[in-house]
Each structure stands twice: as C-alpha cells, then as structure tokens.
Amino acid sequence: MTPTHIRLRRACATAAAAGLLAAPMLTGSAYGAQPPARSVTATPAAPSPGTDDDFPQLTPAVAARLDAALRRVMRETGVPGAIVGLWAPGKGSYVRTFGVADKATGAPMTTGLHVRIGSETKTFTVTALLRLVDRGEVGLDDPIGKYVEGVPNGDRITLRELAGMRSGLFNYSQDADFIKRLESAPEKPIAPRQLLDYSFKHPVQFAPGARFDYSNTNLILLGLVLEKVTGRPLNEVIERDVIEPAGLRNTVFPTNAALPIPYAHGYTDQTPSGSTVDATAWNPSWAWAAGAMASDLDDLRSWARTLATGTLLKPATQAERLRTTPMNIPGDGYGLGIFDIQGWIGHNGSIPGYEVLPVYLPEAQATMVILLNTDNLHDGQEPSTLFGEAVTGIVTPAHVYPGHEPPAPKNT
C-alpha cells in the first residue's frame, strides 16, 4: 500500500490503497453532465533499444482502452477533473484531460494548469537534504538533535530515519487539536514550530528505526535542518538547490496561499460537516516541507524521471535513497523520501483539494503522471490510486500500481 501523505482526519498513516476512513463521495456529477475527455495525444513511435518489450505501443487502440477505463473511474469516483499523461521511449505518448477545472464556471481541465502536489513535496525536501550530504555538509546518520532542539529521542533519531519514515515521532496531522485548528481557519498560516508542538505533546510511537510509520513530522524537521545548515528560508533552498538545477519552470514552493496562474480549483470534503467545498485558497503552510508545493503536468513529467534516476545526486547517494524498507504489500517499499511500488518509483501526493501521482518505471523508461482536483476518498481509497491502477492495469499488467494487499488469514 502507498503512503497517505497529507490529510486531516484521514491523516498520513502507512498506506492509501485501501484508505483509512470512508468519506462522503460525490455521486454522479453534482455540477452537471460529465464533459467529454479533451486534449488527446496518442502518438505511436518506432521501437527504440532499451525499452521494455512488454510495454505496449501507445496506439489509438490502446488509447481507446485507456479512455474507457479512465472515464469509468471518473464516473465511479465523482472526480471533477483529471489530467493523465503516459510516456515511454519508442512507444509513443498518451496525454488526456477529463472533466472540469472549475465546477462553478464549467471551465475544462487543460494540460497547462497548476495544482497543489501535497506529499510530492517530500521528494524535493529530501533531495535538497541529499545534495547537502553530497557536499559533506550533513550526514545521513547525524542525530536530529544536532540541528533542532527539543525533539523527543533527538539524540537517537537520525536524518536517515526521518527521511525513511522510521523515526517513531507522532504525526502532527493526526492530532485532534491540530485538525480542529486547521478546519476552523484553513486560510490562515501555521508556523513549522507550531506543527512540531502538536506532535511533541504525544509520546513517541516506537524506538527509532524499529519500523515504518508515515509521519509528516519527519519532514518538518528536515525542513528546519535545511534552513539551519544553509542559512536560507526553505522556499529559497528548494528553488535554488532543486527546482532550478532540475530545469523546472512551473514548480513553486509558496510562501502564501496563492497558486500560480493558471490553476485548477481543488475540492475537498475534509470539513467539519463532511460537505465538499472549494479548498483552492486554503493556506498550505500547515504542510510546509511535507506538502506545500505546486506544479503542473510538464514539470512533474520531468521531475519523475529526475527523481527516479538520481540526476541531481551522486550515484552512491541515489543508491542509498533507493534502499527501501517494506510497507504493507510484498513488492512495495519506502526509501528516503521515495517509494518503489510494484516497480514504479516516485511518490504520490494528497492535500485538501488535490492529488497527484508522478512515477517512473525504469524497466520501460516509462513515466506516468496523474493530476486530480479532489482528494475525496472513494470507498476508502484515494482517487489517484484508482486512476493509477486503471492505467497500469492496461499498459503494465506485470507492474500494476499499487498492487493489492493479500487477504488476512481467517481465525480458526
């Protein structure tokens, strides 16, 4: 199962394939008839050396199968709008938009729209940390207490354990007072140290390194490490040390609630009443180093490959990053701010109003990017998981994202 990233009541547990709590779902299409899919490119190409022979040519026939599968998921989940891209060398490409970017106006989803990327932010934060490792400015086995005071077990928890979700620190976004604070004033900023206060009032969950447990608290601490070591605010660290070297033009680490124009409106049911609202203007400061960033399709396509292949890191550091520890399903593992889910390498992201899934399959040199403008669960599952499963079930049946949890043994 995959990490659940940034959520409120359904906050960051270890996995999202089955979700945590069933949530009110949009039935049918509350904003009217489902608009037709748009912006299709299904571009076959001549085979090239080095690609996986099992990955199909993205012919019109394959595109038609993908269209049908994705329309079905749209109907079942009630997702307002989606952008789906798939590329593989020598196999062609498939880029498609579905539904609307703004339920109030009916404006369609288009490929150039920005969205919030939730926990995909973690990949940028950890990449910035690993670049400091490459420069000898920090060590992965340094204790967090060397950089940040007042951390429970701070003399024992290492930067490696924070990046690998094995610290044992309580996840602040599961704290009842934090949830109440955010739901009551979602447009107001929250400082990183306040987030840590919500976490540190709880006892540690287990000894450092004992097991995997997905916690946003870990990334807030790494963000503070980056600021302390570099002497720069985190947004500047990410922009100068990761975004610019990666050649990304439409990716930002915001310092306020604004989204870059143009953007898709985002919709969430993470409200006190459970009703769905427009969360576009919610301030992402509460997610900070764990989930505040925004991007678009083209940049996430590029970033998925950069992240998985380690372009910005020394080979030995990338190898350390890709050393995974098990999550919940055989074949799935979590490394340092990155996962390997049935061979797909990357990270997903969820924040009120939006979900993203940018991943890379090394065997086929294939990239898949899915952008959605809701995080409303469907039958307990994150919609990006269902979209990813629909695509990979067709093009990579040997690598279906996210895989399935085997049934629990019956008690006898």
Coordinates of N, CA and C in Angstrom, one line a residue, residues 104-320:
A104 N -17.8 25.8 -10.7 CA -18.7 27.0 -10.7 C -18.9 27.5 -12.2
T105 N -17.8 27.5 -13.0 CA -17.9 28.0 -14.3 C -18.0 26.9 -15.4
G106 N -17.6 25.7 -15.0 CA -17.6 24.6 -16.0 C -16.3 24.7 -16.9
A107 N -15.4 25.5 -16.6 CA -14.1 25.6 -17.4 C -13.4 24.2 -17.4
P108 N -13.0 23.8 -18.5 CA -12.4 22.4 -18.6 C -11.0 22.3 -18.1
M109 N -10.7 21.1 -17.7 CA -9.3 20.8 -17.3 C -8.4 20.9 -18.6
T110 N -7.3 21.5 -18.5 CA -6.3 21.6 -19.6 C -4.9 21.3 -19.0
T111 N -4.0 20.9 -19.9 CA -2.8 20.4 -19.5 C -1.8 21.4 -18.9
G112 N -2.1 22.7 -19.0 CA -1.2 23.7 -18.5 C -1.5 24.2 -17.1
L113 N -2.5 23.6 -16.5 CA -3.0 24.1 -15.2 C -2.1 23.6 -14.0
H114 N -1.9 24.5 -13.1 CA -1.1 24.2 -11.9 C -2.1 23.6 -10.8
V115 N -1.5 22.7 -10.0 CA -2.2 22.1 -8.9 C -1.3 22.0 -7.7
R116 N -1.9 21.9 -6.5 CA -1.0 21.6 -5.4 C -0.6 20.1 -5.4
I117 N 0.6 19.8 -5.0 CA 1.1 18.5 -5.2 C 1.3 17.7 -3.9
G118 N 0.9 18.3 -2.7 CA 0.9 17.5 -1.5 C 2.2 16.9 -1.2
S119 N 2.2 15.6 -0.9 CA 3.4 15.0 -0.4 C 4.5 14.7 -1.5
E120 N 4.2 15.0 -2.7 CA 5.3 15.0 -3.7 C 6.3 16.0 -3.3
T121 N 5.9 17.0 -2.5 CA 6.9 18.0 -1.9 C 8.0 17.3 -1.1
K122 N 7.7 16.1 -0.5 CA 8.7 15.4 0.3 C 9.9 15.0 -0.6
T123 N 9.6 14.7 -1.8 CA 10.7 14.3 -2.7 C 11.7 15.5 -2.9
F124 N 11.2 16.7 -3.0 CA 12.0 17.9 -3.1 C 12.8 18.2 -1.9
T125 N 12.1 18.1 -0.7 CA 12.8 18.3 0.6 C 13.9 17.4 0.8
V126 N 13.7 16.1 0.6 CA 14.7 15.1 0.8 C 15.8 15.2 -0.3
T127 N 15.5 15.5 -1.5 CA 16.5 15.8 -2.5 C 17.5 16.9 -2.0
A128 N 16.9 18.0 -1.5 CA 17.7 19.1 -1.0 C 18.6 18.6 0.1
L129 N 18.1 17.8 1.0 CA 18.9 17.2 2.1 C 20.1 16.4 1.5
L130 N 19.8 15.5 0.5 CA 20.8 14.6 0.0 C 21.8 15.4 -0.8
R131 N 21.5 16.5 -1.4 CA 22.5 17.4 -2.0 C 23.5 17.9 -1.0
L132 N 23.0 18.2 0.2 CA 23.8 18.6 1.3 C 24.7 17.5 1.8
V133 N 24.2 16.3 1.7 CA 25.0 15.1 2.0 C 26.1 15.0 1.0
D134 N 25.8 15.2 -0.3 CA 26.8 15.1 -1.3 C 27.9 16.1 -1.1
R135 N 27.6 17.3 -0.6 CA 28.6 18.3 -0.3 C 29.3 18.2 1.0
G136 N 28.9 17.1 1.8 CA 29.6 16.9 3.0 C 29.2 17.9 4.1
E137 N 28.0 18.5 4.0 CA 27.6 19.5 5.0 C 26.7 18.9 6.0
V138 N 26.1 17.7 5.8 CA 25.4 16.9 6.8 C 25.7 15.5 6.5
G139 N 25.4 14.6 7.5 CA 25.5 13.2 7.3 C 24.1 12.5 7.6
L140 N 23.8 11.5 6.8 CA 22.5 10.9 7.0 C 22.4 10.3 8.4
D141 N 23.5 9.9 9.0 CA 23.4 9.3 10.3 C 23.6 10.3 11.5
D142 N 23.6 11.6 11.1 CA 23.6 12.6 12.2 C 22.3 12.6 12.9
P143 N 22.3 12.7 14.3 CA 21.1 12.8 15.0 C 20.4 14.2 14.8
I144 N 19.1 14.1 14.8 CA 18.3 15.4 14.5 C 18.6 16.4 15.6
G145 N 18.9 15.9 16.9 CA 19.2 16.8 17.9 C 20.4 17.7 17.7
K146 N 21.3 17.3 16.8 CA 22.4 18.2 16.4 C 22.0 19.5 15.7
Y147 N 20.8 19.5 15.2 CA 20.3 20.6 14.4 C 19.0 21.3 15.0
V148 N 18.2 20.5 15.7 CA 16.9 21.0 16.2 C 16.8 20.6 17.7
E149 N 16.6 21.5 18.6 CA 16.5 21.2 20.0 C 15.0 20.8 20.3
G150 N 14.9 20.0 21.4 CA 13.6 19.7 21.9 C 12.9 18.6 21.3
V151 N 13.6 17.8 20.4 CA 12.9 16.7 19.7 C 13.0 15.4 20.6
P152 N 11.8 14.8 20.9 CA 11.9 13.6 21.7 C 12.8 12.5 21.0
N153 N 13.6 11.9 21.7 CA 14.6 11.0 21.2 C 15.6 11.7 20.2
G154 N 15.7 13.0 20.3 CA 16.5 13.7 19.3 C 18.0 13.3 19.3
D155 N 18.5 12.7 20.3 CA 19.9 12.2 20.3 C 20.0 10.9 19.7
R156 N 18.9 10.2 19.3 CA 18.9 8.9 18.7 C 18.3 8.8 17.3
I157 N 17.4 9.7 17.0 CA 16.7 9.7 15.7 C 17.7 10.3 14.7
T158 N 18.0 9.6 13.6 CA 18.9 10.2 12.6 C 18.1 10.8 11.4
L159 N 18.8 11.6 10.7 CA 18.2 12.2 9.5 C 17.8 11.1 8.5
R160 N 18.5 10.0 8.5 CA 18.1 8.9 7.6 C 16.8 8.3 8.0
E161 N 16.6 8.2 9.3 CA 15.3 7.6 9.8 C 14.1 8.6 9.6
L162 N 14.4 9.9 9.7 CA 13.4 10.9 9.4 C 13.0 10.8 7.9
A163 N 13.9 10.7 7.0 CA 13.7 10.7 5.6 C 13.0 9.4 5.2
G164 N 13.3 8.3 5.9 CA 12.8 7.0 5.6 C 11.5 6.6 6.4
M165 N 11.0 7.6 7.1 CA 9.7 7.4 7.9 C 9.9 6.2 8.9
R166 N 11.0 6.3 9.7 CA 11.2 5.3 10.7 C 11.6 6.0 12.0
S167 N 11.1 7.2 12.3 CA 11.6 7.9 13.5 C 10.8 7.5 14.7
G168 N 9.5 7.2 14.6 CA 8.7 6.9 15.8 C 8.0 8.1 16.3
L169 N 8.2 9.3 15.7 CA 7.6 10.5 16.1 C 6.1 10.6 15.7
F170 N 5.3 11.1 16.6 CA 3.8 11.2 16.3 C 3.6 12.2 15.1
N171 N 2.7 11.8 14.3 CA 2.3 12.6 13.1 C 1.4 13.7 13.5
Y172 N 1.9 15.0 13.4 CA 1.1 16.1 13.9 C -0.2 16.2 13.2
S173 N -0.3 15.8 12.0 CA -1.6 16.0 11.3 C -2.7 15.0 11.7
Q174 N -2.3 14.1 12.7 CA -3.3 13.3 13.3 C -3.8 13.8 14.7
D175 N -3.2 14.9 15.1 CA -3.6 15.4 16.4 C -4.9 16.1 16.4
A176 N -5.8 15.8 17.3 CA -7.1 16.4 17.3 C -7.2 17.9 17.4
D177 N -6.3 18.5 18.1 CA -6.3 20.0 18.3 C -5.8 20.6 16.9
F178 N -4.8 20.0 16.3 CA -4.4 20.5 15.0 C -5.5 20.4 14.0
I179 N -6.2 19.3 13.9 CA -7.3 19.2 13.0 C -8.4 20.3 13.2
K180 N -8.7 20.5 14.5 CA -9.7 21.5 14.9 C -9.2 22.9 14.4
R181 N -7.9 23.2 14.7 CA -7.4 24.4 14.3 C -7.4 24.7 12.8
L182 N -7.0 23.7 12.0 CA -7.0 23.8 10.6 C -8.4 23.9 10.0
E183 N -9.3 23.1 10.5 CA -10.7 23.1 9.9 C -11.4 24.4 10.2
S184 N -11.0 25.0 11.4 CA -11.7 26.3 11.7 C -11.1 27.5 11.0
A185 N -9.9 27.4 10.5 CA -9.3 28.6 9.8 C -8.3 28.1 8.8
P186 N -8.8 27.4 7.7 CA -7.9 26.8 6.8 C -7.1 27.8 5.9
E187 N -7.5 29.1 5.9 CA -6.8 30.0 5.1 C -5.7 30.8 5.9
K188 N -5.5 30.5 7.2 CA -4.5 31.2 8.0 C -3.2 30.4 8.0
P189 N -2.1 31.0 8.1 CA -0.8 30.3 8.1 C -0.5 29.7 9.5
I190 N 0.3 28.6 9.4 CA 0.7 28.0 10.7 C 2.2 27.8 10.5
A191 N 3.0 28.1 11.6 CA 4.4 28.1 11.6 C 4.9 26.7 11.8
P192 N 6.1 26.3 11.3 CA 6.6 25.0 11.4 C 6.8 24.6 12.9
R193 N 7.2 25.5 13.8 CA 7.4 25.1 15.2 C 6.1 24.8 15.9
Q194 N 5.0 25.5 15.4 CA 3.7 25.1 15.9 C 3.3 23.7 15.5
L195 N 3.6 23.3 14.3 CA 3.3 21.9 13.9 C 4.0 20.9 14.8
L196 N 5.3 21.2 15.1 CA 6.0 20.3 16.0 C 5.4 20.2 17.4
D197 N 4.9 21.4 17.9 CA 4.2 21.3 19.2 C 3.1 20.3 19.2
Y198 N 2.3 20.3 18.1 CA 1.2 19.3 18.0 C 1.7 17.9 18.1
S199 N 2.9 17.6 17.5 CA 3.5 16.3 17.6 C 4.1 15.9 18.9
F200 N 4.9 16.9 19.4 CA 5.7 16.5 20.6 C 4.9 16.4 21.9
K201 N 3.6 16.8 21.9 CA 2.9 16.6 23.1 C 2.4 15.1 23.3
H202 N 2.7 14.4 22.2 CA 2.4 12.9 22.2 C 3.6 12.1 22.5
P203 N 3.5 11.0 23.1 CA 4.7 10.1 23.3 C 5.2 9.6 22.0
V204 N 6.5 9.2 21.9 CA 7.0 8.6 20.7 C 6.3 7.2 20.5
Q205 N 6.1 6.8 19.3 CA 5.4 5.6 19.0 C 6.2 4.3 19.1
F206 N 7.5 4.4 18.8 CA 8.4 3.3 18.9 C 9.8 3.8 18.8
A207 N 10.7 2.9 19.1 CA 12.2 3.2 19.1 C 12.6 3.6 17.7
P208 N 13.5 4.5 17.5 CA 14.0 4.9 16.2 C 14.5 3.7 15.4
G209 N 14.0 3.7 14.1 CA 14.4 2.6 13.2 C 13.6 1.3 13.4
A210 N 12.7 1.2 14.3 CA 12.1 -0.1 14.6 C 11.1 -0.5 13.5
R211 N 10.5 0.4 12.9 CA 9.5 0.1 11.8 C 9.2 1.3 11.0
F212 N 8.4 1.1 9.9 CA 8.0 2.1 9.0 C 6.7 2.7 9.6
D213 N 6.6 4.0 9.6 CA 5.4 4.7 10.0 C 5.4 6.1 9.4
Y214 N 4.5 6.3 8.5 CA 4.5 7.6 7.7 C 4.1 8.7 8.6
S215 N 4.9 9.8 8.7 CA 4.7 10.9 9.6 C 5.1 12.2 9.0
N216 N 4.2 13.2 8.8 CA 4.6 14.5 8.3 C 5.6 15.2 9.2
T217 N 5.6 14.9 10.5 CA 6.5 15.5 11.4 C 8.0 15.4 11.0
N218 N 8.3 14.2 10.4 CA 9.7 13.9 10.0 C 10.1 15.0 9.0
L219 N 9.3 15.4 8.1 CA 9.7 16.3 7.0 C 9.7 17.7 7.5
I220 N 8.9 18.1 8.5 CA 9.0 19.4 9.1 C 10.4 19.6 9.7
L221 N 10.8 18.5 10.4 CA 12.2 18.6 11.0 C 13.3 18.7 9.9
L222 N 13.1 18.0 8.8 CA 14.2 18.1 7.8 C 14.2 19.4 7.2
G223 N 13.0 20.1 7.0 CA 12.9 21.4 6.5 C 13.7 22.4 7.4
L224 N 13.6 22.2 8.8 CA 14.3 23.0 9.7 C 15.8 22.8 9.6
V225 N 16.2 21.5 9.4 CA 17.6 21.2 9.2 C 18.2 22.0 7.9
L226 N 17.4 22.0 6.9 CA 17.8 22.7 5.6 C 18.0 24.1 5.9
E227 N 17.1 24.7 6.6 CA 17.2 26.2 6.9 C 18.4 26.4 7.8
K228 N 18.6 25.6 8.8 CA 19.8 25.9 9.7 C 21.1 25.7 9.0
V229 N 21.3 24.7 8.2 CA 22.6 24.4 7.6 C 22.9 25.4 6.5
T230 N 21.9 25.8 5.7 CA 22.1 26.7 4.6 C 22.0 28.2 5.0
G231 N 21.3 28.5 6.1 CA 21.1 29.9 6.4 C 20.1 30.6 5.6
R232 N 19.3 29.8 4.8 CA 18.3 30.4 3.9 C 16.9 29.8 4.2
P233 N 15.8 30.6 4.0 CA 14.5 30.0 4.1 C 14.2 28.8 3.2
L234 N 13.4 27.9 3.7 CA 13.2 26.7 2.9 C 12.8 26.9 1.5
N235 N 11.9 27.9 1.2 CA 11.5 28.1 -0.2 C 12.6 28.4 -1.1
E236 N 13.6 29.2 -0.6 CA 14.8 29.5 -1.4 C 15.7 28.3 -1.5
V237 N 15.8 27.5 -0.5 CA 16.6 26.3 -0.6 C 16.1 25.4 -1.7
I238 N 14.8 25.1 -1.7 CA 14.2 24.2 -2.7 C 14.3 24.8 -4.1
E239 N 14.0 26.1 -4.2 CA 14.1 26.8 -5.5 C 15.5 26.7 -6.1
R240 N 16.5 27.1 -5.3 CA 17.9 27.2 -5.8 C 18.6 25.9 -5.9
D241 N 18.3 25.0 -5.0 CA 19.1 23.8 -4.9 C 18.4 22.6 -5.6
V242 N 17.1 22.7 -5.9 CA 16.4 21.6 -6.5 C 15.7 22.0 -7.8
I243 N 14.8 22.9 -7.7 CA 13.9 23.3 -8.8 C 14.8 23.8 -10.0
E244 N 15.7 24.8 -9.7 CA 16.5 25.3 -10.8 C 17.4 24.3 -11.4
P245 N 18.2 23.5 -10.6 CA 19.1 22.5 -11.2 C 18.3 21.5 -12.0
A246 N 17.1 21.2 -11.6 CA 16.3 20.2 -12.3 C 15.6 20.8 -13.6
G247 N 15.8 22.1 -13.8 CA 15.2 22.7 -15.0 C 13.7 22.8 -15.0
L248 N 13.1 22.9 -13.8 CA 11.7 23.0 -13.8 C 11.3 24.5 -13.8
R249 N 10.3 24.8 -14.6 CA 9.9 26.2 -14.8 C 8.5 26.5 -14.2
N250 N 7.7 25.5 -13.9 CA 6.4 25.8 -13.4 C 6.1 25.2 -12.0
T251 N 7.2 25.0 -11.2 CA 7.1 24.4 -9.9 C 7.5 25.5 -8.9
V252 N 6.7 25.6 -7.8 CA 7.0 26.6 -6.8 C 6.8 26.0 -5.4
F253 N 7.6 26.6 -4.5 CA 7.4 26.4 -3.1 C 6.8 27.7 -2.5
P254 N 5.5 27.8 -2.3 CA 4.8 29.0 -2.0 C 5.1 29.5 -0.6
T255 N 5.0 30.8 -0.4 CA 5.1 31.5 0.9 C 3.8 32.0 1.3
N256 N 2.7 31.8 0.6 CA 1.4 32.2 0.9 C 0.4 31.2 0.3
A257 N -0.9 31.6 0.3 CA -1.9 30.7 -0.2 C -2.1 30.7 -1.7
A258 N -1.4 31.6 -2.4 CA -1.7 31.8 -3.9 C -1.1 30.6 -4.7
L259 N -1.9 30.2 -5.7 CA -1.5 29.2 -6.7 C -1.0 30.0 -7.9
P260 N 0.0 29.5 -8.6 CA 0.4 30.1 -9.9 C -0.7 30.0 -10.9
I261 N -0.9 31.1 -11.7 CA -1.9 31.1 -12.7 C -1.3 30.5 -14.0
P262 N -2.1 29.7 -14.7 CA -3.4 29.3 -14.5 C -3.4 28.1 -13.5
Y263 N -4.6 27.9 -12.8 CA -4.7 26.8 -11.9 C -6.0 26.1 -12.0
A264 N -6.1 24.9 -11.5 CA -7.4 24.2 -11.3 C -7.9 24.4 -9.9
H265 N -9.2 24.6 -9.8 CA -9.7 24.7 -8.5 C -9.7 23.3 -7.8
G266 N -9.5 23.3 -6.5 CA -9.5 22.0 -5.8 C -10.6 21.8 -4.8
Y267 N -11.2 20.6 -4.7 CA -12.4 20.4 -3.9 C -12.1 19.2 -2.9
T268 N -12.6 19.5 -1.7 CA -12.3 18.5 -0.6 C -13.6 18.4 0.3
D269 N -13.7 17.2 0.9 CA -14.8 17.0 1.9 C -14.1 17.0 3.3
Q270 N -12.9 17.4 3.5 CA -12.3 17.4 4.8 C -12.7 18.7 5.5
T271 N -13.9 18.7 5.9 CA -14.6 19.8 6.6 C -15.3 19.3 7.8
P272 N -15.6 20.2 8.8 CA -16.3 19.7 10.0 C -17.6 18.9 9.7
S273 N -18.3 19.4 8.6 CA -19.6 18.7 8.3 C -19.4 17.6 7.3
G274 N -18.3 17.4 6.7 CA -18.1 16.4 5.7 C -18.6 16.9 4.3
S275 N -19.1 18.1 4.2 CA -19.6 18.6 2.9 C -18.4 19.0 2.0
T276 N -18.5 18.9 0.7 CA -17.4 19.2 -0.2 C -17.4 20.7 -0.4
V277 N -16.2 21.3 -0.3 CA -16.0 22.8 -0.5 C -14.9 23.0 -1.5
D278 N -14.8 24.2 -2.0 CA -13.7 24.7 -2.8 C -12.5 25.0 -1.8
A279 N -11.4 24.3 -1.9 CA -10.3 24.5 -1.0 C -9.1 25.2 -1.7
T280 N -9.3 25.8 -2.8 CA -8.3 26.3 -3.6 C -7.5 27.4 -2.8
A281 N -8.1 28.2 -2.0 CA -7.5 29.3 -1.3 C -7.0 28.9 0.1
W282 N -7.1 27.6 0.4 CA -6.6 27.1 1.7 C -5.1 27.3 1.8
N283 N -4.6 27.8 2.9 CA -3.1 28.0 3.0 C -2.4 26.7 3.3
P284 N -1.4 26.4 2.4 CA -0.7 25.1 2.6 C 0.5 25.1 3.5
S285 N 0.6 26.3 4.3 CA 1.7 26.4 5.2 C 1.7 25.3 6.3
W286 N 0.5 24.7 6.6 CA 0.5 23.6 7.6 C 1.2 22.4 7.1
A287 N 1.4 22.3 5.8 CA 2.1 21.1 5.2 C 3.6 21.4 5.0
W288 N 3.9 22.6 4.8 CA 5.3 23.1 4.6 C 6.2 22.1 3.9
A289 N 7.3 21.7 4.6 CA 8.3 20.8 3.9 C 7.7 19.5 3.6
A290 N 6.5 19.1 4.1 CA 5.9 17.9 3.9 C 4.9 17.9 2.7
G291 N 4.5 19.1 2.3 CA 3.4 19.0 1.3 C 2.9 20.3 0.7
A292 N 3.7 21.4 0.8 CA 3.1 22.7 0.4 C 3.2 23.1 -1.1
M293 N 4.0 22.4 -1.9 CA 4.4 22.9 -3.2 C 3.3 22.7 -4.3
A294 N 3.5 23.4 -5.4 CA 2.6 23.3 -6.5 C 3.4 23.1 -7.8
S295 N 2.7 22.5 -8.8 CA 3.4 22.2 -10.1 C 2.4 22.0 -11.2
D296 N 2.9 21.5 -12.3 CA 2.0 21.2 -13.4 C 2.5 19.9 -14.1
L297 N 1.7 19.5 -15.2 CA 2.0 18.2 -15.8 C 3.4 18.1 -16.4
D298 N 3.8 19.1 -17.2 CA 5.1 19.0 -17.8 C 6.3 18.9 -16.8
D299 N 6.2 19.8 -15.8 CA 7.3 19.7 -14.8 C 7.3 18.4 -14.0
L300 N 6.1 17.9 -13.7 CA 6.1 16.6 -12.9 C 6.5 15.4 -13.8
R301 N 6.3 15.5 -15.1 CA 6.8 14.5 -16.0 C 8.3 14.5 -15.9
S302 N 8.9 15.7 -16.0 CA 10.4 15.8 -16.0 C 10.9 15.4 -14.6
W303 N 10.3 15.8 -13.6 CA 10.7 15.6 -12.2 C 10.7 14.1 -11.9
A304 N 9.6 13.4 -12.3 CA 9.5 11.9 -12.0 C 10.8 11.2 -12.5
R305 N 11.2 11.5 -13.7 CA 12.4 10.8 -14.2 C 13.7 11.3 -13.5
T306 N 13.8 12.6 -13.2 CA 15.0 13.1 -12.5 C 15.1 12.5 -11.1
L307 N 13.9 12.4 -10.4 CA 13.9 11.8 -9.1 C 14.3 10.3 -9.1
A308 N 13.7 9.5 -10.0 CA 14.0 8.1 -10.0 C 15.3 7.7 -10.5
T309 N 15.9 8.5 -11.4 CA 17.2 8.2 -11.9 C 18.4 8.9 -11.2
G310 N 18.1 9.8 -10.3 CA 19.1 10.4 -9.4 C 20.0 11.4 -10.1
T311 N 19.5 12.1 -11.1 CA 20.2 13.0 -11.9 C 20.9 14.1 -11.0
L312 N 20.3 14.5 -9.9 CA 20.9 15.6 -9.1 C 21.8 15.1 -8.0
L313 N 22.0 13.8 -7.9 CA 22.7 13.2 -6.8 C 23.9 12.4 -7.3
K314 N 24.9 12.2 -6.4 CA 25.9 11.3 -6.7 C 25.4 9.8 -6.8
P315 N 25.9 9.0 -7.6 CA 25.3 7.6 -7.7 C 25.2 6.9 -6.4
A316 N 26.2 7.0 -5.5 CA 26.2 6.3 -4.2 C 25.1 6.8 -3.4
T317 N 24.8 8.1 -3.4 CA 23.7 8.7 -2.6 C 22.4 8.3 -3.2
Q318 N 22.2 8.2 -4.5 CA 21.0 7.8 -5.1 C 20.7 6.3 -4.7
A319 N 21.8 5.5 -4.7 CA 21.7 4.1 -4.3 C 21.2 4.0 -2.8
E320 N 21.7 4.9 -1.9 CA 21.2 4.9 -0.6 C 19.7 5.3 -0.5

